[in-house]
Amino acid sequence: MRSHFFKVFVCFLFSAQLAFSQGRVDGFLKGEGNIDLVLGGGYEIAGKYYAGTNKIDLGRAIANVNLFIAAGLTDRIDLNLSIPYVMISNTRSIQDGALFLKMKIVEKEMWDGVLSGIMAAGVSTYLANYQTEGFSAIGQQATTIDFRPLLHYQHNTGWFATLQFPYIYKFNPVPTAINPSLKVGRAHANYYFDIWYEHQTSFGGRDYQGTPAPTTFRELGVDFHKLGGTFYLPLFDRLGTFAGVSYVLSGRNIGKGFGLNAGIVLKSK
């Protein structure tokens, strides 16, 4: 990837059940002094729900908007900030803000491209006393510490692959989790696209309609297998637009359905 226009992409939208996620960081770095401002919106329609791992007829729709800022502090260190606002029926609230630092540790030219080892770490916590129980739960009010090593390979033609294996420590009563993902795509001077797979496994936690019953939805363990993709198109030198889709293949204590998202990216340079 030769153009700075693609040294970056967006933080994809987070809902109460991580419906639009594909990892909170990517394998691209901004470069010193460069800033991206991303404003997006998303909508998930879940026709079924995994109560534990049993699929039941319980559906709902989730919408959100998300503000994301990515700043290059140096050529090797980025700062990412994400703030989502979630809407379910008549319940709506700002949700969980996240702050991440991402550092390139090592870089090696190989196979007509560059292989990078990156380490990212961040914190996330709830920004409002939103609804955590029942059909209109906005989220779990989780406070987390997130460690995620990444391997990112970029071929000279713009094709790339990013593998990450995060460990997400969550303070009680929300269960801790691992959240590996794989993304492949191409960052061209005139477009960007990717296809991704993401998995989450929680350590323990209780199940919706399980035995023993949870005393709060914050105790639910959320697992999933997801597929998705994104397409990004520059409109002007400093402005671009993106659209994406995701689908929950299977899971635990999560809605099964499609997620759609779109938004704009404003760049400082």
PDB file of C-alpha atoms in Angstrom:
ATOM      1  CA  MET A   1       0.000   0.000   0.000  1.00  0.00           C
ATOM      2  CA  ARG A   2       1.699   3.122  -1.215  1.00  0.00           C
ATOM      3  CA  SER A   3      -0.828   5.839  -0.409  1.00  0.00           C
ATOM      4  CA  HIS A   4      -1.279   7.222   3.117  1.00  0.00           C
ATOM      5  CA  PHE A   5      -4.993   7.311   2.332  1.00  0.00           C
ATOM      6  CA  PHE A   6      -5.216   3.722   3.484  1.00  0.00           C
ATOM      7  CA  LYS A   7      -2.833   3.735   6.455  1.00  0.00           C
ATOM      8  CA  VAL A   8      -5.751   3.107   8.629  1.00  0.00           C
ATOM      9  CA  PHE A   9      -9.175   1.957   8.717  1.00  0.00           C
ATOM     10  CA  VAL A  10     -12.023   2.368  11.001  1.00  0.00           C
ATOM     11  CA  CYS A  11     -13.108   1.065  14.322  1.00  0.00           C
ATOM     12  CA  PHE A  12     -16.230  -0.880  13.436  1.00  0.00           C
ATOM     13  CA  LEU A  13     -19.381  -0.278  15.286  1.00  0.00           C
ATOM     14  CA  PHE A  14     -20.046  -1.885  18.630  1.00  0.00           C
ATOM     15  CA  SER A  15     -23.509  -2.824  19.857  1.00  0.00           C
ATOM     16  CA  ALA A  16     -24.712  -4.345  23.083  1.00  0.00           C
ATOM     17  CA  GLN A  17     -23.677  -7.762  21.763  1.00  0.00           C
ATOM     18  CA  LEU A  18     -20.645  -6.748  19.700  1.00  0.00           C
ATOM     19  CA  ALA A  19     -22.788  -7.215  16.613  1.00  0.00           C
ATOM     20  CA  PHE A  20     -20.680  -5.050  14.342  1.00  0.00           C
ATOM     21  CA  SER A  21     -17.227  -5.783  15.701  1.00  0.00           C
ATOM     22  CA  GLN A  22     -14.204  -7.147  13.888  1.00  0.00           C
ATOM     23  CA  GLY A  23     -11.497  -6.316  16.336  1.00  0.00           C
ATOM     24  CA  ARG A  24     -10.995  -2.953  18.024  1.00  0.00           C
ATOM     25  CA  VAL A  25      -7.726  -2.293  16.222  1.00  0.00           C
ATOM     26  CA  ASP A  26      -6.380  -3.097  12.755  1.00  0.00           C
ATOM     27  CA  GLY A  27      -2.886  -3.755  11.399  1.00  0.00           C
ATOM     28  CA  PHE A  28      -2.304  -0.341   9.775  1.00  0.00           C
ATOM     29  CA  LEU A  29      -0.577   2.601  11.464  1.00  0.00           C
ATOM     30  CA  LYS A  30      -1.406   6.229  10.773  1.00  0.00           C
ATOM     31  CA  GLY A  31       2.012   7.848  10.737  1.00  0.00           C
ATOM     32  CA  GLU A  32       3.137  10.723  12.967  1.00  0.00           C
ATOM     33  CA  GLY A  33       0.799  13.718  12.997  1.00  0.00           C
ATOM     34  CA  ASN A  34      -1.998  12.100  10.970  1.00  0.00           C
ATOM     35  CA  ILE A  35      -5.537  11.959  12.358  1.00  0.00           C
ATOM     36  CA  ASP A  36      -8.697  10.212  11.136  1.00  0.00           C
ATOM     37  CA  LEU A  37     -12.188  11.112  12.344  1.00  0.00           C
ATOM     38  CA  VAL A  38     -14.830   8.460  11.628  1.00  0.00           C
ATOM     39  CA  LEU A  39     -18.583   8.843  12.111  1.00  0.00           C
ATOM     40  CA  GLY A  40     -20.645   5.743  11.403  1.00  0.00           C
ATOM     41  CA  GLY A  41     -24.002   4.160  12.008  1.00  0.00           C
ATOM     42  CA  GLY A  42     -25.136   0.549  12.164  1.00  0.00           C
ATOM     43  CA  TYR A  43     -28.225  -1.610  12.394  1.00  0.00           C
ATOM     44  CA  GLU A  44     -28.581  -5.255  13.430  1.00  0.00           C
ATOM     45  CA  ILE A  45     -31.661  -7.416  12.922  1.00  0.00           C
ATOM     46  CA  ALA A  46     -31.551 -10.578  15.036  1.00  0.00           C
ATOM     47  CA  GLY A  47     -34.478 -12.893  14.334  1.00  0.00           C
ATOM     48  CA  LYS A  48     -33.325 -15.554  16.790  1.00  0.00           C
ATOM     49  CA  TYR A  49     -31.401 -15.612  20.058  1.00  0.00           C
ATOM     50  CA  TYR A  50     -28.991 -18.153  21.508  1.00  0.00           C
ATOM     51  CA  ALA A  51     -30.152 -18.772  25.090  1.00  0.00           C
ATOM     52  CA  GLY A  52     -26.950 -20.419  26.182  1.00  0.00           C
ATOM     53  CA  THR A  53     -26.325 -22.382  22.978  1.00  0.00           C
ATOM     54  CA  ASN A  54     -30.022 -23.172  22.365  1.00  0.00           C
ATOM     55  CA  LYS A  55     -31.551 -21.124  19.554  1.00  0.00           C
ATOM     56  CA  ILE A  56     -34.954 -19.690  20.535  1.00  0.00           C
ATOM     57  CA  ASP A  57     -37.556 -17.435  18.914  1.00  0.00           C
ATOM     58  CA  LEU A  58     -36.542 -14.143  20.485  1.00  0.00           C
ATOM     59  CA  GLY A  59     -35.568 -11.316  18.171  1.00  0.00           C
ATOM     60  CA  ARG A  60     -34.789  -7.641  18.406  1.00  0.00           C
ATOM     61  CA  ALA A  61     -33.293  -4.790  16.397  1.00  0.00           C
ATOM     62  CA  ILE A  62     -30.254  -2.781  17.544  1.00  0.00           C
ATOM     63  CA  ALA A  63     -29.095   0.513  16.048  1.00  0.00           C
ATOM     64  CA  ASN A  64     -26.118   2.673  16.915  1.00  0.00           C
ATOM     65  CA  VAL A  65     -23.897   5.537  15.929  1.00  0.00           C
ATOM     66  CA  ASN A  66     -20.194   5.538  16.683  1.00  0.00           C
ATOM     67  CA  LEU A  67     -17.511   8.201  16.866  1.00  0.00           C
ATOM     68  CA  PHE A  68     -13.962   6.957  16.289  1.00  0.00           C
ATOM     69  CA  ILE A  69     -10.693   8.914  16.318  1.00  0.00           C
ATOM     70  CA  ALA A  70      -7.308   7.486  15.280  1.00  0.00           C
ATOM     71  CA  ALA A  71      -4.165   9.584  15.757  1.00  0.00           C
ATOM     72  CA  GLY A  72      -0.553   8.833  14.844  1.00  0.00           C
ATOM     73  CA  LEU A  73       1.568   9.846  17.821  1.00  0.00           C
ATOM     74  CA  THR A  74       4.752   8.629  16.113  1.00  0.00           C
ATOM     75  CA  ASP A  75       5.473   6.519  13.043  1.00  0.00           C
ATOM     76  CA  ARG A  76       5.231   3.436  15.282  1.00  0.00           C
ATOM     77  CA  ILE A  77       2.541   4.376  17.834  1.00  0.00           C
ATOM     78  CA  ASP A  78      -1.165   5.124  17.308  1.00  0.00           C
ATOM     79  CA  LEU A  79      -3.876   6.254  19.722  1.00  0.00           C
ATOM     80  CA  ASN A  80      -7.482   5.102  19.093  1.00  0.00           C
ATOM     81  CA  LEU A  81     -10.629   6.389  20.800  1.00  0.00           C
ATOM     82  CA  SER A  82     -14.149   4.975  20.299  1.00  0.00           C
ATOM     83  CA  ILE A  83     -17.471   6.211  21.722  1.00  0.00           C
ATOM     84  CA  PRO A  84     -20.726   4.420  20.686  1.00  0.00           C
ATOM     85  CA  TYR A  85     -24.362   5.371  21.210  1.00  0.00           C
ATOM     86  CA  VAL A  86     -26.823   2.430  21.183  1.00  0.00           C
ATOM     87  CA  MET A  87     -30.593   2.349  20.583  1.00  0.00           C
ATOM     88  CA  ILE A  88     -32.907  -0.615  21.268  1.00  0.00           C
ATOM     89  CA  SER A  89     -36.662   0.061  20.981  1.00  0.00           C
ATOM     90  CA  ASN A  90     -37.280   3.129  23.162  1.00  0.00           C
ATOM     91  CA  THR A  91     -34.125   2.557  25.209  1.00  0.00           C
ATOM     92  CA  ARG A  92     -31.055   4.493  24.159  1.00  0.00           C
ATOM     93  CA  SER A  93     -27.799   5.548  25.750  1.00  0.00           C
ATOM     94  CA  ILE A  94     -24.146   6.245  25.228  1.00  0.00           C
ATOM     95  CA  GLN A  95     -22.455   2.886  25.815  1.00  0.00           C
ATOM     96  CA  ASP A  96     -18.847   1.788  26.464  1.00  0.00           C
ATOM     97  CA  GLY A  97     -15.942   4.057  25.533  1.00  0.00           C
ATOM     98  CA  ALA A  98     -12.609   2.494  24.556  1.00  0.00           C
ATOM     99  CA  LEU A  99      -9.074   3.930  24.501  1.00  0.00           C
ATOM    100  CA  PHE A 100      -6.228   1.987  22.834  1.00  0.00           C
ATOM    101  CA  LEU A 101      -2.525   2.402  22.178  1.00  0.00           C
ATOM    102  CA  LYS A 102      -1.061   0.432  19.274  1.00  0.00           C
ATOM    103  CA  MET A 103       2.695   0.011  18.752  1.00  0.00           C
ATOM    104  CA  LYS A 104       4.674  -1.610  15.944  1.00  0.00           C
ATOM    105  CA  ILE A 105       7.280  -3.773  17.681  1.00  0.00           C
ATOM    106  CA  VAL A 106       9.094  -5.326  14.720  1.00  0.00           C
ATOM    107  CA  GLU A 107       9.032  -5.114  10.924  1.00  0.00           C
ATOM    108  CA  LYS A 108      10.692  -7.371   8.351  1.00  0.00           C
ATOM    109  CA  GLU A 109      10.651  -7.340   4.560  1.00  0.00           C
ATOM    110  CA  MET A 110       9.793 -10.763   3.148  1.00  0.00           C
ATOM    111  CA  TRP A 111       7.855 -12.457   0.330  1.00  0.00           C
ATOM    112  CA  ASP A 112       7.673  -9.219  -1.716  1.00  0.00           C
ATOM    113  CA  GLY A 113       6.049  -7.419   1.168  1.00  0.00           C
ATOM    114  CA  VAL A 114       6.374  -6.458   4.841  1.00  0.00           C
ATOM    115  CA  LEU A 115       5.543  -8.534   7.913  1.00  0.00           C
ATOM    116  CA  SER A 116       4.851  -6.483  11.052  1.00  0.00           C
ATOM    117  CA  GLY A 117       4.499  -7.512  14.684  1.00  0.00           C
ATOM    118  CA  ILE A 118       2.206  -5.126  16.556  1.00  0.00           C
ATOM    119  CA  MET A 119       1.099  -4.944  20.175  1.00  0.00           C
ATOM    120  CA  ALA A 120      -2.073  -3.129  21.176  1.00  0.00           C
ATOM    121  CA  ALA A 121      -3.449  -2.544  24.661  1.00  0.00           C
ATOM    122  CA  GLY A 122      -6.460  -0.627  25.865  1.00  0.00           C
ATOM    123  CA  VAL A 123      -9.180  -0.055  28.386  1.00  0.00           C
ATOM    124  CA  SER A 124     -12.932   0.106  27.961  1.00  0.00           C
ATOM    125  CA  THR A 125     -15.616   1.116  30.422  1.00  0.00           C
ATOM    126  CA  TYR A 126     -19.243   2.206  30.482  1.00  0.00           C
ATOM    127  CA  LEU A 127     -19.904   5.921  30.125  1.00  0.00           C
ATOM    128  CA  ALA A 128     -23.467   5.932  31.442  1.00  0.00           C
ATOM    129  CA  ASN A 129     -25.676   3.979  33.830  1.00  0.00           C
ATOM    130  CA  TYR A 130     -27.549   2.332  30.960  1.00  0.00           C
ATOM    131  CA  GLN A 131     -29.995  -0.584  30.987  1.00  0.00           C
ATOM    132  CA  THR A 132     -28.297  -3.962  31.549  1.00  0.00           C
ATOM    133  CA  GLU A 133     -31.346  -6.177  32.099  1.00  0.00           C
ATOM    134  CA  GLY A 134     -34.167  -7.531  29.965  1.00  0.00           C
ATOM    135  CA  PHE A 135     -35.111  -7.248  26.318  1.00  0.00           C
ATOM    136  CA  SER A 136     -33.781  -3.690  25.985  1.00  0.00           C
ATOM    137  CA  ALA A 137     -30.369  -4.252  27.600  1.00  0.00           C
ATOM    138  CA  ILE A 138     -27.847  -1.839  26.078  1.00  0.00           C
ATOM    139  CA  GLY A 139     -24.814  -3.773  27.330  1.00  0.00           C
ATOM    140  CA  GLN A 140     -23.160  -5.303  30.396  1.00  0.00           C
ATOM    141  CA  GLN A 141     -21.530  -2.189  31.897  1.00  0.00           C
ATOM    142  CA  ALA A 142     -18.217  -4.004  31.606  1.00  0.00           C
ATOM    143  CA  THR A 143     -14.876  -2.515  32.545  1.00  0.00           C
ATOM    144  CA  THR A 144     -12.137  -4.286  30.587  1.00  0.00           C
ATOM    145  CA  ILE A 145      -8.377  -4.370  30.097  1.00  0.00           C
ATOM    146  CA  ASP A 146      -7.544  -5.579  26.600  1.00  0.00           C
ATOM    147  CA  PHE A 147      -4.223  -7.015  25.365  1.00  0.00           C
ATOM    148  CA  ARG A 148      -3.998  -7.955  21.681  1.00  0.00           C
ATOM    149  CA  PRO A 149      -0.880  -9.008  19.754  1.00  0.00           C
ATOM    150  CA  LEU A 150      -1.203  -8.723  15.953  1.00  0.00           C
ATOM    151  CA  LEU A 151       0.640 -10.114  12.960  1.00  0.00           C
ATOM    152  CA  HIS A 152       0.103  -8.031   9.831  1.00  0.00           C
ATOM    153  CA  TYR A 153       1.441  -8.921   6.395  1.00  0.00           C
ATOM    154  CA  GLN A 154       1.214  -6.451   3.507  1.00  0.00           C
ATOM    155  CA  HIS A 155       2.202  -7.468  -0.019  1.00  0.00           C
ATOM    156  CA  ASN A 156       3.605  -4.840  -2.389  1.00  0.00           C
ATOM    157  CA  THR A 157       0.437  -5.147  -4.509  1.00  0.00           C
ATOM    158  CA  GLY A 158      -1.733  -4.028  -1.571  1.00  0.00           C
ATOM    159  CA  TRP A 159      -3.064  -7.456  -0.537  1.00  0.00           C
ATOM    160  CA  PHE A 160      -2.840  -7.987   3.218  1.00  0.00           C
ATOM    161  CA  ALA A 161      -3.717 -10.338   6.051  1.00  0.00           C
ATOM    162  CA  THR A 162      -4.056  -9.521   9.758  1.00  0.00           C
ATOM    163  CA  LEU A 163      -4.205 -12.079  12.566  1.00  0.00           C
ATOM    164  CA  GLN A 164      -4.860 -11.073  16.146  1.00  0.00           C
ATOM    165  CA  PHE A 165      -5.399 -12.992  19.373  1.00  0.00           C
ATOM    166  CA  PRO A 166      -6.721 -10.721  22.125  1.00  0.00           C
ATOM    167  CA  TYR A 167      -7.090 -11.511  25.800  1.00  0.00           C
ATOM    168  CA  ILE A 168      -9.838  -9.348  27.316  1.00  0.00           C
ATOM    169  CA  TYR A 169      -9.840  -9.196  31.104  1.00  0.00           C
ATOM    170  CA  LYS A 170     -13.259  -8.102  32.387  1.00  0.00           C
ATOM    171  CA  PHE A 171     -13.937  -7.165  35.985  1.00  0.00           C
ATOM    172  CA  ASN A 172     -16.560  -9.177  37.869  1.00  0.00           C
ATOM    173  CA  PRO A 173     -19.289 -10.083  37.315  1.00  0.00           C
ATOM    174  CA  VAL A 174     -18.683  -9.917  33.526  1.00  0.00           C
ATOM    175  CA  PRO A 175     -16.701 -12.989  32.311  1.00  0.00           C
ATOM    176  CA  THR A 176     -13.207 -12.583  30.838  1.00  0.00           C
ATOM    177  CA  ALA A 177     -12.809 -13.649  27.174  1.00  0.00           C
ATOM    178  CA  ILE A 178     -10.463 -14.345  24.289  1.00  0.00           C
ATOM    179  CA  ASN A 179     -11.339 -12.842  20.890  1.00  0.00           C
ATOM    180  CA  PRO A 180      -9.178 -14.069  17.954  1.00  0.00           C
ATOM    181  CA  SER A 181      -9.835 -12.832  14.412  1.00  0.00           C
ATOM    182  CA  LEU A 182      -8.461 -13.079  10.884  1.00  0.00           C
ATOM    183  CA  LYS A 183      -8.880 -10.406   8.211  1.00  0.00           C
ATOM    184  CA  VAL A 184      -7.754 -10.520   4.565  1.00  0.00           C
ATOM    185  CA  GLY A 185      -8.218  -7.869   1.906  1.00  0.00           C
ATOM    186  CA  ARG A 186      -6.643  -5.327  -0.377  1.00  0.00           C
ATOM    187  CA  ALA A 187      -5.749  -1.675   0.198  1.00  0.00           C
ATOM    188  CA  HIS A 188      -5.546  -0.094  -3.261  1.00  0.00           C
ATOM    189  CA  ALA A 189      -5.015   3.566  -4.115  1.00  0.00           C
ATOM    190  CA  ASN A 190      -8.644   3.788  -5.318  1.00  0.00           C
ATOM    191  CA  TYR A 191     -10.463   1.460  -2.907  1.00  0.00           C
ATOM    192  CA  TYR A 192     -10.181  -0.800   0.119  1.00  0.00           C
ATOM    193  CA  PHE A 193     -11.994  -4.046   0.934  1.00  0.00           C
ATOM    194  CA  ASP A 194     -11.672  -6.847   3.445  1.00  0.00           C
ATOM    195  CA  ILE A 195     -13.309 -10.103   4.516  1.00  0.00           C
ATOM    196  CA  TRP A 196     -13.016 -11.152   8.136  1.00  0.00           C
ATOM    197  CA  TYR A 197     -13.774 -13.927  10.605  1.00  0.00           C
ATOM    198  CA  GLU A 198     -14.027 -13.367  14.351  1.00  0.00           C
ATOM    199  CA  HIS A 199     -14.548 -15.679  17.308  1.00  0.00           C
ATOM    200  CA  GLN A 200     -15.096 -15.033  21.000  1.00  0.00           C
ATOM    201  CA  THR A 201     -14.959 -17.492  23.899  1.00  0.00           C
ATOM    202  CA  SER A 202     -15.849 -16.387  27.424  1.00  0.00           C
ATOM    203  CA  PHE A 203     -14.364 -18.096  30.459  1.00  0.00           C
ATOM    204  CA  GLY A 204     -17.372 -19.278  32.404  1.00  0.00           C
ATOM    205  CA  GLY A 205     -20.348 -17.015  32.922  1.00  0.00           C
ATOM    206  CA  ARG A 206     -23.986 -18.009  33.154  1.00  0.00           C
ATOM    207  CA  ASP A 207     -26.582 -18.567  30.453  1.00  0.00           C
ATOM    208  CA  TYR A 208     -29.863 -16.873  29.635  1.00  0.00           C
ATOM    209  CA  GLN A 209     -32.608 -19.306  30.793  1.00  0.00           C
ATOM    210  CA  GLY A 210     -29.821 -21.467  32.262  1.00  0.00           C
ATOM    211  CA  THR A 211     -29.440 -23.254  35.579  1.00  0.00           C
ATOM    212  CA  PRO A 212     -28.454 -21.700  37.889  1.00  0.00           C
ATOM    213  CA  ALA A 213     -30.182 -18.610  36.577  1.00  0.00           C
ATOM    214  CA  PRO A 214     -28.068 -15.440  36.395  1.00  0.00           C
ATOM    215  CA  THR A 215     -28.853 -12.830  39.040  1.00  0.00           C
ATOM    216  CA  THR A 216     -27.959 -10.157  36.470  1.00  0.00           C
ATOM    217  CA  PHE A 217     -27.384 -10.155  32.693  1.00  0.00           C
ATOM    218  CA  ARG A 218     -23.887  -8.865  33.477  1.00  0.00           C
ATOM    219  CA  GLU A 219     -23.030 -12.481  34.422  1.00  0.00           C
ATOM    220  CA  LEU A 220     -23.825 -13.839  30.948  1.00  0.00           C
ATOM    221  CA  GLY A 221     -20.941 -15.370  29.015  1.00  0.00           C
ATOM    222  CA  VAL A 222     -21.076 -14.188  25.378  1.00  0.00           C
ATOM    223  CA  ASP A 223     -19.501 -16.406  22.677  1.00  0.00           C
ATOM    224  CA  PHE A 224     -19.803 -16.147  18.900  1.00  0.00           C
ATOM    225  CA  HIS A 225     -18.527 -17.055  15.439  1.00  0.00           C
ATOM    226  CA  LYS A 226     -18.940 -14.223  12.907  1.00  0.00           C
ATOM    227  CA  LEU A 227     -18.194 -13.447   9.290  1.00  0.00           C
ATOM    228  CA  GLY A 228     -18.186 -10.032   7.679  1.00  0.00           C
ATOM    229  CA  GLY A 229     -16.758  -7.698   5.114  1.00  0.00           C
ATOM    230  CA  THR A 230     -16.093  -4.025   4.459  1.00  0.00           C
ATOM    231  CA  PHE A 231     -15.702  -1.794   1.403  1.00  0.00           C
ATOM    232  CA  TYR A 232     -14.167   1.681   1.566  1.00  0.00           C
ATOM    233  CA  LEU A 233     -14.090   4.305  -1.189  1.00  0.00           C
ATOM    234  CA  PRO A 234     -12.242   7.656  -1.138  1.00  0.00           C
ATOM    235  CA  LEU A 235     -14.393  10.550  -2.358  1.00  0.00           C
ATOM    236  CA  PHE A 236     -11.883  13.405  -2.106  1.00  0.00           C
ATOM    237  CA  ASP A 237      -8.331  13.795  -0.779  1.00  0.00           C
ATOM    238  CA  ARG A 238      -9.519  13.965   2.835  1.00  0.00           C
ATOM    239  CA  LEU A 239     -12.957  12.372   2.723  1.00  0.00           C
ATOM    240  CA  GLY A 240     -14.103   8.790   2.181  1.00  0.00           C
ATOM    241  CA  THR A 241     -17.073   6.533   2.822  1.00  0.00           C
ATOM    242  CA  PHE A 242     -17.436   2.908   3.917  1.00  0.00           C
ATOM    243  CA  ALA A 243     -20.086   0.186   4.187  1.00  0.00           C
ATOM    244  CA  GLY A 244     -19.951  -3.219   5.830  1.00  0.00           C
ATOM    245  CA  VAL A 245     -21.946  -6.315   6.671  1.00  0.00           C
ATOM    246  CA  SER A 246     -21.625  -8.972   9.381  1.00  0.00           C
ATOM    247  CA  TYR A 247     -23.422 -12.216  10.217  1.00  0.00           C
ATOM    248  CA  VAL A 248     -23.472 -14.294  13.413  1.00  0.00           C
ATOM    249  CA  LEU A 249     -22.963 -17.934  12.432  1.00  0.00           C
ATOM    250  CA  SER A 250     -23.470 -19.362  15.918  1.00  0.00           C
ATOM    251  CA  GLY A 251     -22.898 -18.420  19.511  1.00  0.00           C
ATOM    252  CA  ARG A 252     -23.915 -18.297  23.130  1.00  0.00           C
ATOM    253  CA  ASN A 253     -26.124 -15.617  24.702  1.00  0.00           C
ATOM    254  CA  ILE A 254     -26.154 -13.565  21.508  1.00  0.00           C
ATOM    255  CA  GLY A 255     -28.637 -12.688  18.781  1.00  0.00           C
ATOM    256  CA  LYS A 256     -28.396 -14.491  15.434  1.00  0.00           C
ATOM    257  CA  GLY A 257     -28.757 -12.207  12.443  1.00  0.00           C
ATOM    258  CA  PHE A 258     -27.235  -9.672  10.089  1.00  0.00           C
ATOM    259  CA  GLY A 259     -25.543  -6.392  10.927  1.00  0.00           C
ATOM    260  CA  LEU A 260     -25.112  -3.510   8.477  1.00  0.00           C
ATOM    261  CA  ASN A 261     -23.000  -0.394   8.945  1.00  0.00           C
ATOM    262  CA  ALA A 262     -21.901   2.656   6.964  1.00  0.00           C
ATOM    263  CA  GLY A 263     -20.219   5.978   7.568  1.00  0.00           C
ATOM    264  CA  ILE A 264     -17.738   8.628   6.558  1.00  0.00           C
ATOM    265  CA  VAL A 265     -14.021   9.114   7.205  1.00  0.00           C
ATOM    266  CA  LEU A 266     -12.467  12.577   7.459  1.00  0.00           C
ATOM    267  CA  LYS A 267      -8.654  12.739   7.327  1.00  0.00           C
ATOM    268  CA  SER A 268      -6.364  15.512   8.546  1.00  0.00           C
ATOM    269  CA  LYS A 269      -3.987  15.123   5.557  1.00  0.00           C
TER     270      LYS A 269
END
